[in-house]
């Protein structure tokens, strides 16, 4: 795998993590670097600390696959910093077409993960259904009103990063449920360094803790874990369904009312929306994009 290939995969992961409902972990999985990524994260262990304490910086760098991680992080940062402003503007200006594009992305991602379980049994189908029902329940639940102070950003980073590395669960989706997606996106867009640093510290700590649990689950219960994650992804389609009616509202940090709880409705209830005609092509485009990425790199 070339350095540019790793950097490009980082760009795809960063773009996916910006999208509510799409997982950077899914992009890592379908582009063939997921196992290497988990192994690199887990390598920040006692051995790494021992090497650093002895001044063996190069050995520690090789132990954690530092070149791979650095290129991947550069790609992720490039994507997040360049897309945050665009996605924020699109969510305000053209929300329904953008959600339609996201819907296509997630549906294709779910079907890609569905193929990762070679033989389905009743127990695995039960895991799939349980994951879908859990994600659906969370999607229809009211938004948790977290206070967007520095402790809130730290907690949000700790929780969201666990989803960001999972194939099938979106960190942005978790941020929406915590009521922190808007504040985090605004901080990235405005380069609020203090907020970004605190959020990053929470994410780093969460990553160190959760990657070990995830590796253990995938090693011992791979098929069941993948079935559960795929169910989560199918259930999260409710989050990005473009056509919704709000049941409750909350006052946002900008003084404007934001929907706190929404339910999906049929597209024809938005028949007067002039953007309705572009939603299906955008959904198909999102689906085709993930399918193309999977065909290009899925067997790497």
Coordinates of N, CA, C and O in Angstrom, one line a residue, residues 3 13 17 58 81 108 110 131 137 140 209 267 272:
X3 N 2.1 5.3 0.3 CA 1.8 6.4 1.3 C 0.6 7.2 0.8 O -0.2 7.6 1.6
X13 N -12.0 8.5 5.3 CA -12.5 8.3 6.7 C -12.9 9.6 7.3 O -13.9 9.7 8.0
X17 N -16.6 10.6 8.7 CA -16.9 11.0 10.1 C -17.6 12.3 10.2 O -18.3 12.6 11.2
X58 N 12.8 5.7 17.7 CA 12.6 5.0 16.4 C 11.9 3.7 16.5 O 11.0 3.3 15.8
X81 N -11.2 19.4 8.2 CA -11.1 20.8 8.2 C -11.6 21.4 6.9 O -12.1 22.6 6.9
X108 N -25.7 1.7 1.2 CA -24.6 1.0 0.6 C -23.6 0.4 1.6 O -23.2 -0.7 1.5
X110 N -24.2 -0.4 4.7 CA -24.9 -1.5 5.4 C -24.8 -2.8 4.5 O -24.5 -3.9 5.1
X131 N -29.5 -5.2 16.8 CA -28.7 -4.0 16.4 C -29.6 -2.9 15.7 O -29.6 -1.7 16.1
X137 N -34.4 2.7 17.9 CA -35.0 3.2 19.2 C -34.2 4.5 19.5 O -34.8 5.5 19.9
X140 N -35.1 7.5 17.2 CA -36.4 8.1 17.5 C -36.5 8.7 18.9 O -37.5 9.3 19.2
X209 N -9.1 3.2 25.1 CA -9.8 2.3 25.9 C -10.7 1.4 25.0 O -10.7 0.1 25.2
X267 N -42.2 10.7 1.6 CA -41.7 11.8 0.8 C -42.8 12.7 0.2 O -42.6 13.9 0.1
X272 N -44.5 19.7 -2.1 CA -44.3 21.1 -2.5 C -42.9 21.6 -2.4 O -42.5 22.7 -2.9

